Structure formats: C-alpha cells, structure tokens
C-alpha cells in the first residue's frame, strides 16, 4: 500500500529564513503523482503543485521550489525568505494509477513563521 | 474563476441525527471526491464519483452514503451521527477521471456533532 510520511510535525522559523518541508513516500506503482497542498488557518486546501513520476526536474515558482528525487522517494518543498503569511499546515499527497484515484495524504507539517 | 462550492459551511447536529452535505463541482468537471479530515488529522478519502457512477470507495462508514446527480453535484448523506463524525468534510472536483488531473478542493463543511 502507498504511504506518505512527513516526519516534521511542526517547524518554527523567523521571517525571511528559508525552510524545507520533507516528504517521503512508499509505493510499488511505476506511474504516480505527487502533490503539495497548503492548509491555512481558515481551513481550505490550496493546491500548490503536482508532479508525475517521470518528471524529476526541479521546479521553482516564486519563493517556492520543489525537489523530487525518485532514487530516495522524496519530494521536498522549500520556501525561500519565508513570510508570516506562509504559516499553515502543508500536506504532501500521493496519487497512483493503481490505487484508485484518491489522494493519500501525509500527516502534514505545521509551519509557523514568526515576525 | 469558479471554484468548488460546498454547503453548508458549518453544521451542528446532535448524536443520532442525520446530515446532508452538498458539493457543486467546478463547471465541466465530471469527477467528484469526498474526504474527511478529523481534528489535527490529514484528509482521508471517503468516496468518489465519475460521470454519476461511484468509482472508488475508501474508509466510508456504512452509515454514510453518497451520490452524484445528473448536474454533477454530489451529496453526502450521514445518518446516526456519532461524536467521532465531527470533522471537516472536503469535496474536490477534477476535470477528468484519473490522477493526471488536479483535484480542486472546496472550502469544506465543518460538521460538529454534540
């Protein structure tokens, strides 16, 4: 069965620091997708990125960047120059073609950015 | 751009009552997913529909049922509510069936069972 692990349950940083959120997954699927979602205090789930298993190219979007390494089954998320508005719970999620079409979420990492 | 609409946003029920949660997907999305997120937990998949047919089923209690209607909106019916059903219920929609497509989440319905 697929499994997503976010070992960091809580991270606290000071504004402008860089922070990396770790995500490790387990699967036997050959084709799969990895996602990151942000859940601010208001509760909604905000889609950040989707990656398929054949695309290991790192991606940068503004202050956000993602590092996908299939060899270590990791899909880490880095926020550069963090801001207070980045404070939220971040979920890494897995979707596999052989696992139905549901998302399997990691336990989430609560990021607190202090001014 | 239009987003997924969920109603109601908040719902308070007593034990053993019933509740109906509604989800209106983004226009032209034919796939709907339901997830349950308990306090301090990650979202757990309940059930999904594609073209009005159930496609996958997760850890959904027998007391819950769901369907997708001809206009693609979906309803999650919950009976004999228990305290443990208190959670945030998310609906997500997707333009097609399959992992290659993003799931766009609605704002959630917060259900409190007292």
mmCIF file of C-alpha atoms in Angstrom:
data_model
loop_
_atom_site.group_PDB
_atom_site.id
_atom_site.type_symbol
_atom_site.label_atom_id
_atom_site.label_comp_id
_atom_site.label_asym_id
_atom_site.label_seq_id
_atom_site.Cartn_x
_atom_site.Cartn_y
_atom_site.Cartn_z
ATOM 1 C CA UNK A 1 0.000 0.000 0.000
ATOM 2 C CA UNK A 2 1.085 3.522 -0.624
ATOM 3 C CA UNK A 3 2.316 5.600 2.266
ATOM 4 C CA UNK A 4 3.356 9.220 2.639
ATOM 5 C CA UNK A 5 5.470 10.336 5.568
ATOM 6 C CA UNK A 6 6.078 13.879 6.679
ATOM 7 C CA UNK A 7 8.417 13.415 9.602
ATOM 8 C CA UNK A 8 8.343 17.051 10.670
ATOM 9 C CA UNK A 9 5.107 17.651 12.541
ATOM 10 C CA UNK A 10 5.919 21.273 13.406
ATOM 11 C CA UNK A 11 8.522 23.747 12.236
ATOM 12 C CA UNK A 12 9.012 27.233 13.589
ATOM 13 C CA UNK A 13 11.142 29.804 11.777
ATOM 14 C CA UNK A 14 11.668 33.522 11.871
ATOM 15 C CA UNK A 15 10.553 35.595 8.929
ATOM 16 C CA UNK A 16 12.983 35.674 5.996
ATOM 17 C CA UNK A 17 14.517 32.327 6.897
ATOM 18 C CA UNK A 18 14.472 29.538 4.315
ATOM 19 C CA UNK A 19 12.659 26.378 5.316
ATOM 20 C CA UNK A 20 12.416 22.909 3.773
ATOM 21 C CA UNK A 21 9.495 20.585 4.365
ATOM 22 C CA UNK A 22 10.306 16.921 3.872
ATOM 23 C CA UNK A 23 8.102 14.321 2.229
ATOM 24 C CA UNK A 24 8.960 10.659 1.733
ATOM 25 C CA UNK A 25 6.679 8.167 0.044
ATOM 26 C CA UNK A 26 6.471 4.418 -0.445
ATOM 27 C CA UNK A 27 4.956 2.782 -3.476
ATOM 28 C CA UNK A 28 5.247 -0.094 -5.907
ATOM 29 C CA UNK A 29 3.494 1.831 -8.666
ATOM 30 C CA UNK A 30 5.576 2.713 -11.687
ATOM 31 C CA UNK A 31 3.400 5.680 -12.579
ATOM 32 C CA UNK A 32 2.245 8.018 -9.890
ATOM 33 C CA UNK A 33 1.756 11.639 -8.962
ATOM 34 C CA UNK A 34 2.888 13.670 -6.007
ATOM 35 C CA UNK A 35 1.211 16.801 -4.725
ATOM 36 C CA UNK A 36 1.649 19.537 -2.188
ATOM 37 C CA UNK A 37 -1.293 21.331 -0.603
ATOM 38 C CA UNK A 38 -1.366 24.260 1.807
ATOM 39 C CA UNK A 39 -3.993 24.498 4.533
ATOM 40 C CA UNK A 40 -4.044 27.957 6.120
ATOM 41 C CA UNK A 41 -5.811 28.569 9.445
ATOM 42 C CA UNK A 42 -9.033 29.273 7.545
ATOM 43 C CA UNK A 43 -9.129 25.567 6.679
ATOM 44 C CA UNK A 44 -9.308 25.339 2.911
ATOM 45 C CA UNK A 45 -6.884 23.160 0.973
ATOM 46 C CA UNK A 46 -4.908 25.101 -1.580
ATOM 47 C CA UNK A 47 -3.249 23.203 -4.426
ATOM 48 C CA UNK A 48 0.440 24.096 -4.845
ATOM 49 C CA UNK A 49 1.976 21.602 -7.246
ATOM 50 C CA UNK A 50 1.565 18.242 -8.961
ATOM 51 C CA UNK A 51 4.473 16.149 -10.186
ATOM 52 C CA UNK A 52 4.392 12.912 -12.147
ATOM 53 C CA UNK A 53 6.861 10.133 -11.539
ATOM 54 C CA UNK A 54 8.572 10.572 -14.876
ATOM 55 C CA UNK A 55 9.454 14.181 -14.340
ATOM 56 C CA UNK A 56 12.291 14.653 -11.879
ATOM 57 C CA UNK A 57 13.031 18.170 -12.958
ATOM 58 C CA UNK A 58 13.039 20.547 -10.020
ATOM 59 C CA UNK A 59 10.500 23.314 -10.134
ATOM 60 C CA UNK A 60 10.588 26.866 -8.871
ATOM 61 C CA UNK A 61 7.614 29.165 -8.519
ATOM 62 C CA UNK A 62 8.476 32.458 -6.918
ATOM 63 C CA UNK A 63 9.658 31.753 -3.385
ATOM 64 C CA UNK A 64 8.574 28.104 -3.629
ATOM 65 C CA UNK A 65 10.704 25.300 -5.010
ATOM 66 C CA UNK A 66 10.322 21.562 -5.097
ATOM 67 C CA UNK A 67 12.962 18.851 -5.256
ATOM 68 C CA UNK A 68 11.779 15.459 -6.488
ATOM 69 C CA UNK A 69 14.253 12.604 -6.132
ATOM 70 C CA UNK A 70 12.929 9.256 -7.218
ATOM 71 C CA UNK A 71 16.065 7.472 -6.003
ATOM 72 C CA UNK A 72 15.259 8.427 -2.413
ATOM 73 C CA UNK A 73 11.461 8.529 -2.862
ATOM 74 C CA UNK A 74 11.378 12.103 -1.672
ATOM 75 C CA UNK A 75 9.526 15.203 -2.789
ATOM 76 C CA UNK A 76 10.713 18.076 -0.641
ATOM 77 C CA UNK A 77 9.343 21.590 -0.609
ATOM 78 C CA UNK A 78 11.417 24.678 0.132
ATOM 79 C CA UNK A 79 10.139 28.146 0.928
ATOM 80 C CA UNK A 80 12.753 30.834 0.457
ATOM 81 C CA UNK A 81 12.624 34.014 2.540
ATOM 82 C CA UNK A 82 9.602 32.843 4.488
ATOM 83 C CA UNK A 83 6.827 35.258 5.370
ATOM 84 C CA UNK A 84 4.226 35.279 8.129
ATOM 85 C CA UNK A 85 1.545 34.522 5.518
ATOM 86 C CA UNK A 86 3.288 31.214 4.836
ATOM 87 C CA UNK A 87 2.153 29.988 8.255
ATOM 88 C CA UNK A 88 -0.068 26.997 7.567
ATOM 89 C CA UNK A 89 -0.192 23.233 7.578
ATOM 90 C CA UNK A 90 1.384 21.764 4.464
ATOM 91 C CA UNK A 91 0.366 18.369 3.175
ATOM 92 C CA UNK A 92 2.253 16.172 0.780
ATOM 93 C CA UNK A 93 -0.029 13.752 -1.066
ATOM 94 C CA UNK A 94 0.299 10.747 -3.349
ATOM 95 C CA UNK A 95 -1.895 9.619 -6.213
ATOM 96 C CA UNK A 96 -1.219 6.396 -8.057
ATOM 97 C CA UNK A 97 -2.885 4.920 -11.111
ATOM 98 C CA UNK A 98 -3.094 1.545 -9.429
ATOM 99 C CA UNK A 99 -4.528 2.840 -6.199
ATOM 100 C CA UNK A 100 -7.765 4.208 -7.466
ATOM 101 C CA UNK A 101 -7.894 7.915 -7.924
ATOM 102 C CA UNK A 102 -7.910 9.038 -4.372
ATOM 103 C CA UNK A 103 -5.148 11.051 -2.806
ATOM 104 C CA UNK A 104 -3.223 9.616 0.104
ATOM 105 C CA UNK A 105 -2.030 12.415 2.350
ATOM 106 C CA UNK A 106 0.927 12.613 4.673
ATOM 107 C CA UNK A 107 0.330 13.686 8.239
ATOM 108 C CA UNK A 108 1.099 17.298 7.455
ATOM 109 C CA UNK A 109 3.730 19.731 8.693
ATOM 110 C CA UNK A 110 2.620 22.789 10.629
ATOM 111 C CA UNK A 111 4.820 25.726 9.685
ATOM 112 C CA UNK A 112 4.879 28.747 11.943
ATOM 113 C CA UNK A 113 6.654 31.816 10.654
ATOM 114 C CA UNK A 114 7.282 34.392 13.344
ATOM 115 C CA UNK A 115 7.820 38.078 12.582
ATOM 116 C CA UNK B 1 -12.642 31.533 -11.832
ATOM 117 C CA UNK B 2 -15.407 29.392 -10.436
ATOM 118 C CA UNK B 3 -14.448 27.139 -7.559
ATOM 119 C CA UNK B 4 -15.949 24.125 -5.859
ATOM 120 C CA UNK B 5 -18.925 25.117 -3.732
ATOM 121 C CA UNK B 6 -19.843 23.272 -0.582
ATOM 122 C CA UNK B 7 -22.875 23.826 1.548
ATOM 123 C CA UNK B 8 -23.442 24.330 4.301
ATOM 124 C CA UNK B 9 -20.106 25.646 5.504
ATOM 125 C CA UNK B 10 -20.878 24.863 9.099
ATOM 126 C CA UNK B 11 -23.305 22.350 10.536
ATOM 127 C CA UNK B 12 -24.116 21.422 14.102
ATOM 128 C CA UNK B 13 -26.034 18.230 14.745
ATOM 129 C CA UNK B 14 -26.809 16.063 17.712
ATOM 130 C CA UNK B 15 -25.895 12.423 18.096
ATOM 131 C CA UNK B 16 -28.121 10.051 16.143
ATOM 132 C CA UNK B 17 -29.329 12.822 13.820
ATOM 133 C CA UNK B 18 -28.791 12.855 10.062
ATOM 134 C CA UNK B 19 -26.869 15.343 7.949
ATOM 135 C CA UNK B 20 -26.625 16.044 4.238
ATOM 136 C CA UNK B 21 -23.600 17.781 2.792
ATOM 137 C CA UNK B 22 -23.700 19.180 -0.730
ATOM 138 C CA UNK B 23 -20.958 19.719 -3.249
ATOM 139 C CA UNK B 24 -21.143 21.640 -6.517
ATOM 140 C CA UNK B 25 -18.085 20.945 -8.686
ATOM 141 C CA UNK B 26 -16.365 23.397 -10.946
ATOM 142 C CA UNK B 27 -18.348 23.686 -14.212
ATOM 143 C CA UNK B 28 -17.474 20.961 -16.720
ATOM 144 C CA UNK B 29 -15.803 18.827 -14.043
ATOM 145 C CA UNK B 30 -17.302 15.347 -14.083
ATOM 146 C CA UNK B 31 -15.415 13.753 -11.186
ATOM 147 C CA UNK B 32 -16.080 14.384 -7.507
ATOM 148 C CA UNK B 33 -14.204 13.182 -4.431
ATOM 149 C CA UNK B 34 -15.150 13.339 -0.750
ATOM 150 C CA UNK B 35 -12.590 13.487 2.044
ATOM 151 C CA UNK B 36 -12.939 13.620 5.817
ATOM 152 C CA UNK B 37 -10.419 15.475 7.973
ATOM 153 C CA UNK B 38 -10.652 14.910 11.708
ATOM 154 C CA UNK B 39 -9.162 17.422 14.158
ATOM 155 C CA UNK B 40 -5.393 17.513 13.768
ATOM 156 C CA UNK B 41 -5.524 14.758 11.153
ATOM 157 C CA UNK B 42 -4.786 14.547 7.461
ATOM 158 C CA UNK B 43 -7.673 14.252 4.996
ATOM 159 C CA UNK B 44 -8.912 10.707 4.478
ATOM 160 C CA UNK B 45 -10.581 9.624 1.270
ATOM 161 C CA UNK B 46 -14.210 8.558 1.584
ATOM 162 C CA UNK B 47 -15.686 8.046 -1.875
ATOM 163 C CA UNK B 48 -15.528 9.297 -5.441
ATOM 164 C CA UNK B 49 -17.814 9.537 -8.454
ATOM 165 C CA UNK B 50 -17.172 9.771 -12.147
ATOM 166 C CA UNK B 51 -19.953 10.514 -14.584
ATOM 167 C CA UNK B 52 -22.538 9.883 -11.866
ATOM 168 C CA UNK B 53 -21.213 6.425 -11.050
ATOM 169 C CA UNK B 54 -19.279 5.522 -7.917
ATOM 170 C CA UNK B 55 -15.664 4.968 -8.897
ATOM 171 C CA UNK B 56 -13.745 4.333 -5.699
ATOM 172 C CA UNK B 57 -14.579 3.780 -2.069
ATOM 173 C CA UNK B 58 -12.349 4.428 0.898
ATOM 174 C CA UNK B 59 -12.941 4.244 4.607
ATOM 175 C CA UNK B 60 -16.539 5.388 4.466
ATOM 176 C CA UNK B 61 -18.798 4.075 7.250
ATOM 177 C CA UNK B 62 -21.909 2.144 6.258
ATOM 178 C CA UNK B 63 -23.937 4.913 7.909
ATOM 179 C CA UNK B 64 -22.787 7.247 5.138
ATOM 180 C CA UNK B 65 -23.992 7.201 1.567
ATOM 181 C CA UNK B 66 -23.338 9.475 -1.357
ATOM 182 C CA UNK B 67 -24.388 10.034 -4.917
ATOM 183 C CA UNK B 68 -23.699 12.237 -7.880
ATOM 184 C CA UNK B 69 -26.634 13.729 -9.708
ATOM 185 C CA UNK B 70 -27.285 14.452 -13.384
ATOM 186 C CA UNK B 71 -25.973 18.012 -12.982
ATOM 187 C CA UNK B 72 -22.787 16.526 -11.428
ATOM 188 C CA UNK B 73 -23.370 17.914 -7.986
ATOM 189 C CA UNK B 74 -22.895 15.410 -5.197
ATOM 190 C CA UNK B 75 -24.440 14.848 -1.801
ATOM 191 C CA UNK B 76 -23.002 13.019 1.190
ATOM 192 C CA UNK B 77 -25.691 11.670 3.484
ATOM 193 C CA UNK B 78 -24.722 10.796 7.023
ATOM 194 C CA UNK B 79 -27.088 9.015 9.381
ATOM 195 C CA UNK B 80 -26.966 8.021 13.052
ATOM 196 C CA UNK B 81 -24.308 10.632 13.635
ATOM 197 C CA UNK B 82 -21.661 9.910 16.228
ATOM 198 C CA UNK B 83 -19.357 12.264 18.100
ATOM 199 C CA UNK B 84 -16.463 10.892 16.068
ATOM 200 C CA UNK B 85 -18.056 12.147 12.870
ATOM 201 C CA UNK B 86 -17.146 15.690 13.880
ATOM 202 C CA UNK B 87 -14.714 16.741 11.185
ATOM 203 C CA UNK B 88 -14.069 18.938 8.198
ATOM 204 C CA UNK B 89 -15.547 17.367 5.094
ATOM 205 C CA UNK B 90 -13.978 18.322 1.807
ATOM 206 C CA UNK B 91 -15.297 17.845 -1.647
ATOM 207 C CA UNK B 92 -12.912 18.035 -4.579
ATOM 208 C CA UNK B 93 -13.607 18.037 -8.285
ATOM 209 C CA UNK B 94 -11.500 17.145 -11.264
ATOM 210 C CA UNK B 95 -11.991 17.807 -14.978
ATOM 211 C CA UNK B 96 -11.464 14.135 -15.816
ATOM 212 C CA UNK B 97 -11.150 10.843 -14.067
ATOM 213 C CA UNK B 98 -7.560 9.954 -13.331
ATOM 214 C CA UNK B 99 -4.540 11.031 -11.365
ATOM 215 C CA UNK B 100 -3.200 13.112 -14.203
ATOM 216 C CA UNK B 101 -5.712 15.788 -13.295
ATOM 217 C CA UNK B 102 -5.602 18.080 -10.279
ATOM 218 C CA UNK B 103 -8.211 17.751 -7.625
ATOM 219 C CA UNK B 104 -9.576 21.177 -6.759
ATOM 220 C CA UNK B 105 -10.846 21.302 -3.222
ATOM 221 C CA UNK B 106 -13.834 23.181 -1.926
ATOM 222 C CA UNK B 107 -13.704 25.221 1.288
ATOM 223 C CA UNK B 108 -15.049 22.320 3.333
ATOM 224 C CA UNK B 109 -18.055 21.771 5.569
ATOM 225 C CA UNK B 110 -17.280 21.761 9.270
ATOM 226 C CA UNK B 111 -19.586 19.277 10.960
ATOM 227 C CA UNK B 112 -19.877 19.323 14.724
ATOM 228 C CA UNK B 113 -21.783 16.532 16.415
ATOM 229 C CA UNK B 114 -22.807 17.217 20.020
#
